[in-house]
Coordinates of C-alpha atoms in Angstrom, one line a residue:
M4 CA -16.1 22.7 -7.6
S5 CA -13.9 22.7 -10.7
E6 CA -14.5 20.3 -13.4
P7 CA -12.7 17.0 -12.9
A8 CA -9.9 16.0 -15.3
A9 CA -10.8 13.6 -18.0
P10 CA -10.3 10.0 -16.9
I11 CA -7.3 8.0 -18.0
Q12 CA -8.2 4.4 -18.5
V13 CA -5.6 1.8 -17.4
A14 CA -5.4 -1.2 -19.7
A15 CA -7.2 -4.4 -18.8
S16 CA -6.3 -6.5 -21.8
A17 CA -3.1 -7.9 -23.1
A18 CA -2.6 -4.8 -25.2
F19 CA 0.2 -2.6 -24.0
I20 CA -0.2 1.1 -23.2
A21 CA 2.8 3.1 -24.5
H22 CA 4.5 5.2 -21.9
E23 CA 4.7 8.7 -23.1
A24 CA 8.2 10.0 -23.8
I25 CA 10.0 10.1 -20.5
R26 CA 13.2 11.5 -21.8
E27 CA 15.0 10.8 -25.1
A28 CA 18.4 9.2 -24.5
A29 CA 21.4 10.9 -26.0
Q30 CA 21.2 11.3 -29.8
E31 CA 24.5 9.5 -30.3
P32 CA 24.4 5.7 -30.3
G33 CA 24.8 4.0 -26.9
F34 CA 23.2 3.8 -23.6
G35 CA 21.8 7.0 -22.2
P36 CA 21.3 7.9 -18.6
P37 CA 18.6 6.2 -16.5
A38 CA 15.2 7.7 -16.1
D39 CA 14.8 10.2 -13.2
P40 CA 13.3 8.7 -10.1
S41 CA 9.5 8.8 -10.2
L42 CA 6.5 6.9 -9.0
R43 CA 5.9 5.6 -12.5
V44 CA 6.8 2.2 -11.2
G45 CA 5.2 -1.2 -11.1
L46 CA 5.1 -3.4 -7.9
I47 CA 6.0 -7.1 -7.9
G48 CA 6.0 -9.3 -4.9
N49 CA 4.9 -12.5 -3.3
C50 CA 3.7 -11.6 0.3
G51 CA 7.2 -12.0 1.6
L52 CA 9.3 -9.9 -0.8
S53 CA 8.6 -7.0 -3.0
A54 CA 10.3 -4.7 -5.6
L55 CA 9.5 -1.6 -7.6
V56 CA 10.4 -1.6 -11.4
D57 CA 10.5 1.6 -13.3
V58 CA 9.3 2.2 -16.8
R59 CA 12.8 1.5 -18.2
G60 CA 12.8 -2.0 -16.6
R61 CA 15.1 -1.1 -13.7
I62 CA 14.5 -2.5 -10.3
V63 CA 14.9 0.7 -8.3
W64 CA 13.7 -0.4 -4.8
C65 CA 13.9 -3.8 -3.1
C66 CA 14.3 -4.4 0.7
M67 CA 15.6 -7.7 2.0
P68 CA 15.0 -9.9 3.9
R69 CA 11.7 -8.2 4.7
Y70 CA 9.7 -5.1 3.6
D71 CA 11.3 -3.1 6.4
G72 CA 14.8 -4.4 5.8
D73 CA 17.9 -3.1 4.0
P74 CA 17.1 -1.7 0.5
V75 CA 19.7 -3.6 -1.6
F76 CA 18.4 -1.6 -4.6
N77 CA 17.9 2.1 -3.5
A78 CA 18.0 4.1 -6.7
L79 CA 14.5 5.4 -5.9
L80 CA 16.0 7.4 -3.0
Q81 CA 19.5 7.9 -4.4
P82 CA 19.5 9.6 -7.8
G83 CA 22.5 9.4 -10.1
P84 CA 25.4 7.0 -10.2
D85 CA 25.5 6.3 -6.5
G86 CA 22.1 4.6 -6.5
T87 CA 21.9 0.9 -6.7
A88 CA 19.6 -0.8 -9.2
F89 CA 19.2 -3.9 -11.4
A90 CA 19.0 -2.6 -15.0
I91 CA 18.4 -4.3 -18.3
E92 CA 18.9 -1.7 -21.0
I93 CA 18.5 -1.5 -24.7
E94 CA 21.0 0.4 -26.8
D95 CA 19.7 3.6 -28.4
F96 CA 16.6 3.6 -26.2
Q97 CA 13.6 5.4 -27.7
R98 CA 10.5 4.5 -25.7
S99 CA 9.0 2.0 -23.3
E100 CA 5.7 0.2 -22.5
Q101 CA 4.7 -1.4 -19.2
I102 CA 1.7 -3.3 -18.1
Y103 CA 0.7 -6.2 -15.9
E104 CA -0.2 -9.6 -17.2
P105 CA -3.9 -9.4 -16.8
N106 CA -5.2 -10.3 -13.3
T107 CA -1.7 -11.1 -11.9
A108 CA 1.3 -9.5 -10.2
V109 CA 3.5 -10.4 -13.2
L110 CA 4.9 -7.2 -14.8
R111 CA 5.9 -6.8 -18.5
T112 CA 8.1 -4.0 -19.7
R113 CA 8.9 -3.5 -23.4
L114 CA 11.9 -1.4 -24.5
F115 CA 12.2 -0.1 -28.1
D116 CA 15.3 1.3 -29.8
K117 CA 15.4 3.9 -32.5
A118 CA 15.8 1.3 -35.2
G119 CA 12.7 -0.6 -34.3
H120 CA 14.4 -3.4 -32.3
A121 CA 12.6 -4.3 -29.1
I122 CA 12.9 -6.5 -26.0
E123 CA 10.5 -7.6 -23.3
I124 CA 11.4 -8.0 -19.6
I125 CA 9.1 -10.1 -17.5
D126 CA 9.4 -9.5 -13.7
F127 CA 7.8 -11.3 -10.8
A128 CA 8.3 -12.9 -7.5
P129 CA 7.3 -16.5 -7.4
R130 CA 4.1 -17.3 -5.5
F131 CA 2.0 -20.5 -5.8
F132 CA 0.7 -23.4 -3.8
A133 CA 3.0 -26.4 -3.6
R134 CA 3.6 -29.2 -1.1
Q135 CA 0.7 -28.1 1.1
R136 CA 1.9 -24.5 1.5
F137 CA 2.3 -21.3 -0.3
F138 CA 5.7 -21.3 -2.0
R139 CA 7.1 -17.7 -1.8
P140 CA 10.9 -17.8 -1.9
Q141 CA 13.0 -14.8 -1.4
M142 CA 13.6 -14.4 -5.1
L143 CA 13.1 -12.0 -7.9
V144 CA 12.8 -13.5 -11.4
R145 CA 13.5 -11.6 -14.6
R146 CA 13.0 -13.1 -18.1
V147 CA 14.3 -11.2 -21.1
R148 CA 13.4 -12.0 -24.7
A149 CA 13.8 -10.2 -28.1
L150 CA 10.5 -9.1 -29.6
H151 CA 11.8 -7.5 -32.9
G152 CA 15.1 -7.5 -34.7
S153 CA 18.5 -8.0 -33.2
P154 CA 18.5 -5.7 -30.1
R155 CA 21.7 -5.0 -28.2
I156 CA 21.4 -4.9 -24.4
R157 CA 23.4 -4.2 -21.3
V158 CA 22.8 -5.8 -17.9
S159 CA 23.9 -3.9 -14.8
L160 CA 23.4 -5.3 -11.4
D161 CA 24.6 -2.8 -8.8
L162 CA 23.8 -4.1 -5.3
R163 CA 25.0 -2.9 -1.9
F164 CA 24.1 -3.7 1.7
D165 CA 23.6 -1.6 4.9
W166 CA 21.6 1.2 3.1
G167 CA 24.3 1.5 0.5
R168 CA 27.3 1.7 2.9
E169 CA 28.6 -1.8 2.3
A170 CA 29.9 -3.1 -1.1
P171 CA 29.6 -6.8 -1.3
T172 CA 32.4 -9.2 -2.0
I173 CA 31.6 -10.8 -5.4
T174 CA 32.4 -14.4 -6.3
R175 CA 31.4 -16.1 -9.5
G176 CA 30.7 -19.5 -11.0
S177 CA 29.9 -20.6 -14.5
N178 CA 26.2 -19.6 -14.2
H179 CA 26.0 -17.7 -11.0
V180 CA 27.3 -14.7 -9.1
R181 CA 27.4 -14.4 -5.3
F182 CA 27.2 -11.1 -3.5
V183 CA 28.6 -11.7 0.0
G184 CA 28.0 -9.2 2.7
Q185 CA 28.5 -9.2 6.5
D186 CA 24.9 -10.1 7.3
M187 CA 23.5 -11.3 4.0
T188 CA 24.6 -13.2 0.9
L189 CA 22.6 -13.1 -2.3
R190 CA 23.0 -15.2 -5.4
L191 CA 22.2 -14.5 -9.0
N192 CA 21.6 -17.6 -11.1
T193 CA 21.6 -16.8 -14.8
D194 CA 22.1 -18.2 -18.2
A195 CA 23.4 -14.8 -19.5
P196 CA 27.1 -14.5 -20.0
V197 CA 28.4 -13.9 -16.4
S198 CA 31.4 -12.0 -17.7
H199 CA 29.1 -9.5 -19.5
V200 CA 26.9 -9.1 -16.4
L201 CA 29.9 -8.3 -14.2
S202 CA 31.6 -6.0 -16.6
K203 CA 28.4 -4.4 -17.9
T204 CA 29.5 -5.2 -21.4
P205 CA 26.8 -4.7 -24.1
F206 CA 25.9 -7.8 -26.2
M207 CA 23.4 -9.0 -28.7
L208 CA 20.3 -10.7 -27.4
T209 CA 20.1 -13.8 -29.5
H210 CA 18.0 -16.0 -27.2
D211 CA 15.9 -15.7 -24.1
L212 CA 17.8 -15.0 -20.9
H213 CA 16.8 -15.6 -17.3
F214 CA 17.9 -14.0 -14.1
L215 CA 17.0 -15.4 -10.6
L216 CA 18.2 -13.2 -7.7
G217 CA 17.6 -14.4 -4.2
A218 CA 18.9 -16.5 -1.3
D219 CA 22.3 -18.1 -1.7
E220 CA 21.0 -21.5 -2.7
T221 CA 21.4 -23.7 -5.8
L222 CA 18.5 -24.5 -8.0
H223 CA 17.0 -27.9 -8.2
S224 CA 16.6 -27.7 -12.0
G225 CA 17.8 -25.7 -14.9
I226 CA 17.8 -21.9 -14.8
A227 CA 15.5 -21.5 -17.9
D228 CA 13.2 -24.3 -16.9
T229 CA 12.9 -22.9 -13.3
A230 CA 12.1 -19.4 -14.5
R231 CA 9.5 -20.6 -17.0
D232 CA 7.9 -23.0 -14.5
F233 CA 7.8 -20.3 -11.8
E234 CA 6.2 -17.8 -14.2
R235 CA 3.6 -20.3 -15.3
E236 CA 2.7 -21.3 -11.8
T237 CA 2.7 -17.7 -10.5
I238 CA 0.4 -16.5 -13.3
A239 CA -2.0 -19.4 -12.6
Y240 CA -2.0 -18.6 -8.8
W241 CA -2.9 -14.9 -9.3
R242 CA -5.6 -15.7 -11.9
K243 CA -7.2 -18.2 -9.7
W244 CA -7.0 -15.8 -6.8
T245 CA -8.7 -13.0 -8.7
Q246 CA -11.3 -15.4 -10.2
R247 CA -12.7 -15.8 -6.7
L248 CA -13.1 -12.1 -6.0
H249 CA -16.6 -10.7 -5.7
L250 CA -16.3 -7.7 -8.1
P251 CA -18.5 -4.8 -8.8
F252 CA -20.0 -4.6 -12.3
E253 CA -18.1 -1.3 -13.1
W254 CA -14.4 -0.5 -12.8
Q255 CA -13.4 -4.2 -12.5
D256 CA -9.9 -3.6 -13.8
A257 CA -9.2 -0.9 -11.2
V258 CA -10.6 -3.0 -8.4
I259 CA -8.6 -6.1 -9.4
R260 CA -5.3 -4.1 -9.5
A261 CA -6.1 -2.5 -6.1
A262 CA -6.9 -5.9 -4.6
I263 CA -3.7 -7.5 -5.8
T264 CA -1.7 -4.5 -4.5
L265 CA -3.3 -4.9 -1.1
K266 CA -2.6 -8.6 -1.1
L267 CA 1.0 -7.9 -1.8
S268 CA 1.1 -5.6 1.2
L269 CA 0.6 -8.6 3.5
Y270 CA 3.7 -10.1 5.1
E271 CA 2.3 -13.6 5.2
E272 CA 4.9 -15.1 7.6
T273 CA 3.5 -13.1 10.5
G274 CA 0.2 -11.7 9.1
A275 CA 1.2 -8.0 9.3
I276 CA 0.1 -5.6 6.7
V277 CA 2.4 -2.8 5.8
A278 CA 1.1 0.7 5.1
A279 CA 3.5 1.1 2.1
M280 CA 6.6 -0.4 0.6
T281 CA 8.8 2.7 0.8
T282 CA 10.2 5.2 3.1
S283 CA 10.8 8.9 2.8
I284 CA 8.9 9.7 -0.4
P285 CA 7.9 13.3 0.5
E286 CA 4.2 14.1 0.9
A287 CA 4.9 17.3 -1.1
P288 CA 7.9 18.6 -3.0
G289 CA 10.7 19.8 -0.6
S290 CA 8.4 19.5 2.4
Q291 CA 10.6 17.3 4.5
R292 CA 7.4 15.4 5.4
N293 CA 9.3 12.2 4.8
W294 CA 8.3 9.1 6.8
D295 CA 9.0 5.4 6.9
Y296 CA 5.7 3.5 6.2
R297 CA 7.1 0.0 6.0
F298 CA 5.3 -1.1 9.2
C299 CA 1.9 -2.3 10.3
W300 CA -0.5 0.4 11.5
L301 CA -3.5 -1.2 13.1
R302 CA -5.7 1.6 11.7
D303 CA -4.5 1.1 8.1
A304 CA -4.6 -2.7 8.4
F305 CA -8.2 -2.6 9.5
F306 CA -9.2 -0.7 6.4
V307 CA -7.3 -3.1 4.2
V308 CA -9.0 -6.1 5.7
R309 CA -12.4 -4.4 5.4
A310 CA -11.9 -3.6 1.7
L311 CA -10.7 -7.1 0.8
N312 CA -13.6 -8.6 2.8
S313 CA -16.0 -6.6 0.7
L314 CA -14.6 -8.6 -2.3
S315 CA -15.0 -11.9 -0.4
E316 CA -11.2 -12.2 0.0
L317 CA -11.0 -13.6 3.5
G318 CA -7.5 -15.1 3.5
T319 CA -5.8 -11.8 4.3
M320 CA -8.1 -11.2 7.2
E321 CA -7.3 -14.6 8.7
D322 CA -3.6 -13.9 8.4
Y323 CA -3.9 -10.5 9.9
L324 CA -6.1 -11.7 12.8
R325 CA -3.2 -14.1 13.6
W326 CA -0.9 -11.1 14.0
L327 CA -3.5 -8.9 15.7
G328 CA -4.3 -11.7 18.3
N329 CA -0.6 -11.7 19.2
V330 CA -0.6 -7.9 19.7
V331 CA -3.7 -8.1 21.9
V332 CA -2.4 -10.9 24.1
A333 CA 1.0 -9.3 24.4
A334 CA -0.6 -6.0 25.6
R335 CA -2.2 -7.8 28.6
G336 CA -4.9 -5.2 28.8
G337 CA -2.4 -2.3 28.7
H338 CA -1.3 0.3 26.2
V339 CA -1.4 -0.7 22.5
Q340 CA 0.9 1.2 20.1
P341 CA -0.6 2.6 16.9
L342 CA 2.0 0.6 14.9
Y343 CA 4.4 -2.2 15.2
G344 CA 7.1 -3.8 13.1
I345 CA 6.0 -6.6 10.8
G346 CA 7.5 -9.1 13.2
M347 CA 5.6 -7.4 16.1
E348 CA 8.7 -5.3 17.1
Q349 CA 7.7 -2.6 19.6
Q350 CA 10.8 -0.4 19.2
L351 CA 11.0 1.4 15.9
P352 CA 13.5 4.1 16.7
E353 CA 13.6 6.9 14.0
S354 CA 16.9 7.8 12.5
L355 CA 18.3 9.6 9.4
V356 CA 20.3 8.0 6.7
A357 CA 22.4 11.0 5.9
H358 CA 24.5 9.7 3.0
L359 CA 21.4 9.1 0.8
D360 CA 20.1 12.2 -1.0
G361 CA 16.5 11.2 -0.9
Y362 CA 13.8 11.0 -3.6
R363 CA 14.8 13.5 -6.3
G364 CA 17.3 14.9 -3.8
M365 CA 14.5 15.8 -1.4
G366 CA 15.8 14.3 1.9
P367 CA 15.9 13.4 4.6
V368 CA 15.7 9.6 4.4
R369 CA 14.2 8.3 7.6
V370 CA 14.4 4.7 9.0
G371 CA 11.9 3.8 11.7
N372 CA 9.0 5.9 12.9
Q373 CA 8.6 7.9 16.0
A374 CA 4.8 7.5 15.9
Q375 CA 5.4 4.2 17.6
E376 CA 5.8 6.3 20.8
H377 CA 2.5 8.1 20.3
F378 CA -0.8 7.6 22.2
Q379 CA -3.4 7.4 19.4
H380 CA -6.6 6.5 21.1
D381 CA -8.4 5.3 18.0
V382 CA -6.2 2.2 18.0
Y383 CA -8.5 0.3 20.3
G384 CA -11.5 0.8 18.1
N385 CA -9.5 -0.2 15.1
I386 CA -8.6 -3.5 16.9
V387 CA -12.2 -4.3 17.6
L388 CA -13.4 -3.3 14.2
G389 CA -10.6 -5.4 12.6
A390 CA -11.6 -8.5 14.6
A391 CA -15.4 -8.1 14.7
Q392 CA -16.1 -10.1 11.5
A393 CA -14.4 -13.2 12.9
F394 CA -17.2 -13.5 15.4
H395 CA -20.0 -13.5 12.8
D396 CA -18.6 -15.0 9.6
Q397 CA -19.3 -18.8 9.3
R398 CA -17.0 -19.1 6.3
L399 CA -13.8 -18.6 8.4
L400 CA -11.7 -21.7 9.2
H401 CA -10.9 -20.3 12.7
R402 CA -14.0 -18.4 13.9
A403 CA -13.6 -16.4 17.1
G404 CA -15.4 -17.6 20.2
K405 CA -16.1 -16.6 23.7
A406 CA -12.5 -16.8 24.8
E407 CA -11.5 -14.4 22.1
F408 CA -14.4 -12.2 23.1
V409 CA -13.1 -11.9 26.7
Q410 CA -9.7 -10.9 25.3
L411 CA -11.4 -8.3 23.0
E412 CA -13.3 -6.9 26.0
A413 CA -10.0 -6.0 27.6
I414 CA -9.3 -3.8 24.5
G415 CA -12.8 -2.3 24.9
E416 CA -12.0 -1.4 28.5
K417 CA -9.0 0.5 27.2
A418 CA -11.2 2.3 24.7
I419 CA -13.4 3.4 27.6
A420 CA -10.5 4.5 29.7
V421 CA -8.9 6.7 27.0
Y422 CA -12.2 8.1 25.7
G423 CA -12.4 11.8 26.0
T424 CA -8.7 12.3 26.7
P425 CA -6.2 14.2 24.5
D426 CA -4.0 12.2 22.0
A427 CA -1.9 12.7 18.9
G428 CA -4.8 11.8 16.7
M429 CA -4.9 9.6 13.6
W430 CA -2.7 12.1 11.7
E431 CA 0.1 11.6 14.2
L432 CA 0.6 15.2 15.2
R433 CA 4.0 15.5 17.0
T434 CA 3.6 18.7 18.9
R435 CA -0.1 19.0 19.6
A436 CA -2.6 16.9 21.7
R437 CA -6.3 17.4 21.6
I438 CA -9.5 15.3 22.3
H439 CA -9.8 14.3 18.7
T440 CA -13.3 13.5 17.4
S441 CA -12.0 10.6 15.3
S442 CA -10.4 9.0 18.3
A443 CA -13.6 9.4 20.4
L444 CA -15.5 8.0 17.4
M445 CA -13.4 4.8 17.4
S446 CA -13.9 4.3 21.2
W447 CA -17.6 4.4 20.4
A448 CA -17.1 1.9 17.6
A449 CA -15.3 -0.5 20.0
C450 CA -18.2 -0.5 22.4
D451 CA -20.8 -0.7 19.6
R452 CA -19.2 -3.8 18.0
L453 CA -18.6 -5.5 21.3
A454 CA -22.2 -5.0 22.2
K455 CA -23.2 -6.7 18.9
I456 CA -20.8 -9.6 19.5
A457 CA -22.4 -10.0 23.0
D458 CA -25.8 -10.0 21.3
A459 CA -24.7 -12.7 18.9
F460 CA -23.4 -14.9 21.8
H461 CA -26.6 -14.3 23.8
L462 CA -24.8 -12.6 26.7
P463 CA -27.4 -10.0 27.8
D464 CA -25.4 -8.6 30.7
R465 CA -22.4 -7.9 28.5
A466 CA -24.6 -6.6 25.7
T467 CA -26.2 -4.1 28.1
Y468 CA -22.9 -3.0 29.4
W469 CA -21.4 -2.3 26.0
H470 CA -24.5 -0.7 24.6
G471 CA -24.7 1.6 27.6
H472 CA -21.1 2.9 27.0
A473 CA -21.8 3.2 23.3
D474 CA -25.0 5.2 23.8
R475 CA -23.3 7.5 26.3
M476 CA -20.3 8.2 24.0
Q477 CA -22.6 8.8 20.9
T478 CA -24.6 11.4 22.7
E479 CA -21.5 13.2 24.0
I480 CA -19.5 13.1 20.7
I481 CA -22.4 14.7 18.8
E482 CA -22.8 17.4 21.5
K483 CA -19.1 18.2 22.0
S484 CA -17.8 18.0 18.4
W485 CA -20.6 20.0 16.8
N486 CA -19.5 23.6 16.0
E487 CA -22.5 25.8 15.5
E488 CA -20.5 28.6 13.9
R489 CA -19.0 26.3 11.3
Q490 CA -22.2 24.2 11.0
A491 CA -20.0 21.1 11.0
F492 CA -18.6 18.4 13.3
A493 CA -15.1 19.7 14.2
E494 CA -11.9 17.8 14.5
S495 CA -11.8 18.0 18.3
F496 CA -14.2 18.4 21.2
G497 CA -14.9 22.1 21.6
G498 CA -12.8 22.9 18.5
R499 CA -13.7 24.7 15.3
D500 CA -11.2 23.4 12.7
L501 CA -12.3 20.9 10.1
D502 CA -10.8 17.4 9.6
A503 CA -11.6 14.9 6.9
S504 CA -11.5 12.0 9.4
V505 CA -14.9 13.1 10.8
L506 CA -16.4 11.7 7.5
L507 CA -15.8 8.3 9.0
M508 CA -18.9 8.9 11.2
A509 CA -21.1 7.6 8.4
E510 CA -18.8 4.8 7.3
V511 CA -18.6 3.2 10.7
G512 CA -22.4 3.5 11.3
F513 CA -22.2 6.2 14.0
I514 CA -24.7 8.6 12.4
D515 CA -27.4 8.5 9.7
P516 CA -25.8 10.0 6.7
Q517 CA -29.0 11.9 6.0
D518 CA -28.7 13.6 9.3
P519 CA -28.7 17.4 8.5
R520 CA -25.6 17.9 10.7
F521 CA -23.7 15.3 8.7
V522 CA -24.8 16.7 5.4
A523 CA -23.8 20.2 6.5
T524 CA -20.4 18.8 7.6
V525 CA -19.8 17.3 4.2
E526 CA -20.7 20.7 2.5
A527 CA -18.4 22.6 4.9
M528 CA -15.5 20.2 4.1
Q529 CA -16.0 20.6 0.4
K530 CA -15.8 24.3 0.8
H531 CA -12.8 24.5 3.1
L532 CA -10.7 21.4 2.6
C533 CA -11.1 20.7 -1.2
D534 CA -8.9 22.0 -4.0
G535 CA -11.2 21.1 -6.8
P536 CA -12.1 17.4 -6.4
Y537 CA -9.1 16.7 -4.2
M538 CA -9.4 16.8 -0.4
R539 CA -6.7 17.7 2.2
R540 CA -6.6 16.1 5.6
Y541 CA -7.3 19.2 7.7
E542 CA -7.2 23.0 7.5
A543 CA -5.1 23.9 10.5
P544 CA -1.3 24.2 10.1
D545 CA 0.6 21.3 11.6
D546 CA 4.2 20.8 12.7
F547 CA 5.4 21.6 9.1
G548 CA 2.9 24.3 8.2
K549 CA -0.2 24.0 6.0
P550 CA -0.5 20.8 3.9
E551 CA 0.1 21.4 0.2
T552 CA -1.1 18.1 -1.3
A553 CA -4.4 16.3 -1.1
F554 CA -4.4 13.0 0.9
N555 CA -6.0 10.4 -1.3
I556 CA -7.9 8.5 1.2
C557 CA -9.6 11.7 2.3
T558 CA -10.9 12.2 -1.2
F559 CA -12.2 8.7 -1.2
W560 CA -13.9 9.4 2.2
L561 CA -15.6 12.4 0.5
I562 CA -16.7 10.2 -2.4
D563 CA -18.3 7.7 0.1
A564 CA -20.0 10.5 2.0
L565 CA -21.4 12.1 -1.1
A566 CA -22.8 8.8 -2.3
R567 CA -24.4 8.2 1.1
I568 CA -26.1 11.6 1.3
G569 CA -27.6 11.2 -2.2
R570 CA -25.1 13.0 -4.4
K571 CA -24.0 10.0 -6.4
D572 CA -23.4 11.6 -9.7
E573 CA -21.0 14.0 -8.1
A574 CA -19.3 11.2 -6.3
R575 CA -18.9 9.3 -9.6
S576 CA -17.3 12.3 -11.2
I577 CA -14.7 12.7 -8.4
F578 CA -14.0 9.0 -8.5
E579 CA -13.2 9.1 -12.2
T580 CA -10.8 12.0 -11.4
M581 CA -9.1 9.8 -8.8
L582 CA -8.8 6.9 -11.2
A583 CA -7.1 9.3 -13.6
A584 CA -4.6 10.2 -10.8
R585 CA -3.3 6.6 -10.7
N586 CA 0.0 5.8 -12.4
H587 CA 0.3 4.0 -15.7
V588 CA -0.3 0.5 -14.2
G589 CA -3.1 1.5 -11.9
I590 CA -1.4 2.1 -8.6
M591 CA -1.5 5.1 -6.3
S592 CA 0.7 6.7 -3.7
E593 CA -0.4 8.6 -0.6
D594 CA -0.9 12.1 -2.0
T595 CA -1.9 13.9 -5.1
H596 CA -0.8 17.4 -6.0
P597 CA -4.0 19.3 -6.8
D598 CA -2.3 21.6 -9.4
T599 CA 0.0 19.2 -11.2
G600 CA -1.8 15.9 -10.6
E601 CA 1.5 14.3 -9.7
M602 CA 1.8 11.6 -7.1
W603 CA 3.6 12.2 -3.8
G604 CA 4.1 10.2 -0.6
N605 CA 5.0 6.6 0.1
F606 CA 4.1 4.0 -2.5
P607 CA 2.0 2.0 -3.0
Q608 CA -0.2 3.4 -0.2
T609 CA -2.7 0.8 1.1
Y610 CA -5.1 3.6 2.2
S611 CA -5.4 4.8 -1.4
M612 CA -5.9 1.3 -2.9
V613 CA -8.6 0.7 -0.2
G614 CA -10.3 3.9 -1.4
I615 CA -10.5 2.6 -5.0
I616 CA -12.2 -0.6 -3.9
N617 CA -14.6 1.1 -1.5
A618 CA -15.7 3.7 -4.0
A619 CA -16.2 1.2 -6.8
M620 CA -18.3 -1.0 -4.5
R621 CA -20.3 1.9 -3.3
L622 CA -21.0 3.5 -6.8
S623 CA -21.1 0.7 -9.3
A624 CA -24.3 -0.2 -11.1
P625 CA -25.6 -3.6 -9.9
W626 CA -24.9 -6.7 -11.9
D627 CA -28.6 -7.3 -12.3
S628 CA -28.8 -4.1 -14.3
V629 CA -27.1 -5.9 -17.3
I630 CA -27.7 -9.6 -16.8

C-alpha cells in the first residue's frame, strides 16, 4: 500500500481555520463572482429542515418543505447566474473562514475584504425543547455582524419554486418580504433595509442584522430578539445533546461532528433517516452516476442507528423504529422495498430535470430513484438488525415485546423465502441479477437475531426454528461464496469477482475474523479493490463501466476488518487518511477520488459519517489508559 496522506485536523475549539484561497475576486473594487460549486459546504438543520452553506456564506442548497422537496436554493446544481441562492457578500472579498460553534449545528462564516474589514455570518435552523416538545420550525436564521472596521455588504436573496421553473410573486412590508408561489409561500423577516435586500444594493454594515426565512407567519417578538433567543436556545440544545454522548478517548471532535450530522439526517416528524441531503452530485467527474439520495434506505438507516447506539444516543433509534414499524405493518408479510420516501411513500418515480445543468455542469439532475422498484433481498435482514436492540435494551421508553416479535417473524419468513435467489444486490445494479453473498448474509442475520430474541423471551420452539435456519444458511454461504482460485469469499454464489460488502461478514458476527478464509479475503480485497488506502465497491464493471472513485464506507469496512484481524496500526493509518479526506468542517460525501483526494457523490453521506464513528470506536485507546 502507498503511504497515507498526512492527516488534516479539523478544528475543535473556538479558533477558526482559515479557508485556503478559493479564488481571488476581481482586482477592481466591487463584488466578484460567487465561488464555484463545491462540497466545501457546511450543513445546518433541525431534523425537519436543512441547508448547505458554502465558504462564502451563500446558502446554495435548501429543499422545502422537506428534505426531498423543492430546492428553493439550487445553486449547488445550477452554476452561474441562473442558480438560486441566499448570499451575504462583503465588498472586495479576499478570504473566508468557516467553522461550527463547538459541539453544535450552528455554523459561523467569516468574510474578510482586502482592507482588513470583516463580517461574521451565523447560520442555523432553530431546534430546542419548549412546551413539552422539540421546537423545530421551518426556518433558517442568519445573523450578520461586523468584526473589524466598516465593511460594506450586499444581500442577495434569489429564490424560486418548482425546481427553478417558477419565479415567486414578491410582496413587501416594513420589515418583511413575502415570496408567493402556487404551492408555497415563504416569508423573510429582517431588520435589514428591505429596499436594499430587494434591489441588491450594497450598504455599510453599521449594526447587527438578522434574517429569518421560513413559513409565512408573523413573529411573536422582535426580529433581533427572536434571532438571538433562538441562537442561544439552539446552542444550548446541541451542547446538552453532545454532552450525553458516550465518546471514545481519541478523535472526539470527528465523532461529535459525525454524530451531529447523522442526527440532522433524521426527519423527526416521521422517523425516517435520509441517506443524504442532495441529489445528483456525481459519484465521479462526468460519470453520469447521478442519483437522488433524499430518501430512507432501510440498509443505510440501520447503520446510522447502530452507530449512534454505540455512542448511547438512543433517541434516533426510537424515532426510526416508529417509521420502521409502520413499514413492516404496511407490508403485511409481503415484499418490502429497499427504500421509501420520508413520509413512507412507495412510489418514487425517477425523472430528469432537464433545465438544470447539474453539479459543475455535470448533469443529469435526477428526482426520485428507480431503485424503489428493485428486489434487494438484504432489506429483510436490515429490518431485523435495525429493530433487534429494542427487544433487549431496558433503557428504551418503548421496548418491543412479544407482539412486535410476531410481526418481526413475518419479516424473517421473507428473509427465508428470498434466501439464495437472485437480486439487484446492495449496490443496486440495474441490469444484472445474481445470488449476492451480501444479500444471503443478511438473510442469515435476520434468522440469527430472531433466534436470540426468542431465547431472550424464553420461547424454545421459536428459538430452535430460527437457529436451525441460521445454521443452515451459514454453512451454505461459506461453501457457495468461497472461491478457491481467488482465495476469497466472492460477491455471489459460485462467482469469482470481489465485492467490499463481503467484509460485513465479521461486522454482523457471521464469521470469526481470525478465520483464515476471512483473513485471506481481506488481503485479496486490499490487492484488487484498493487504490492506496482507498477501497472501491467492486472490481467488475457495472452499468456505467468500472468505478473510478473509492466508496468511503467500503474503506471504513476495510479499517474495521483490519482491526479485527489484528492489523490495528495499519487500520489507524488508513483512518487518519480518511479523516484528512473530510471537508474543512469535518463532513464527508459518498466518494473520494484516489488521485486528487476530492469528494464526490451526494452530501453529506450518512454511510461515510457512520464509518467515522465506527472506526473511532473500534480503534481508540481506552479511557482508562489515561485516567
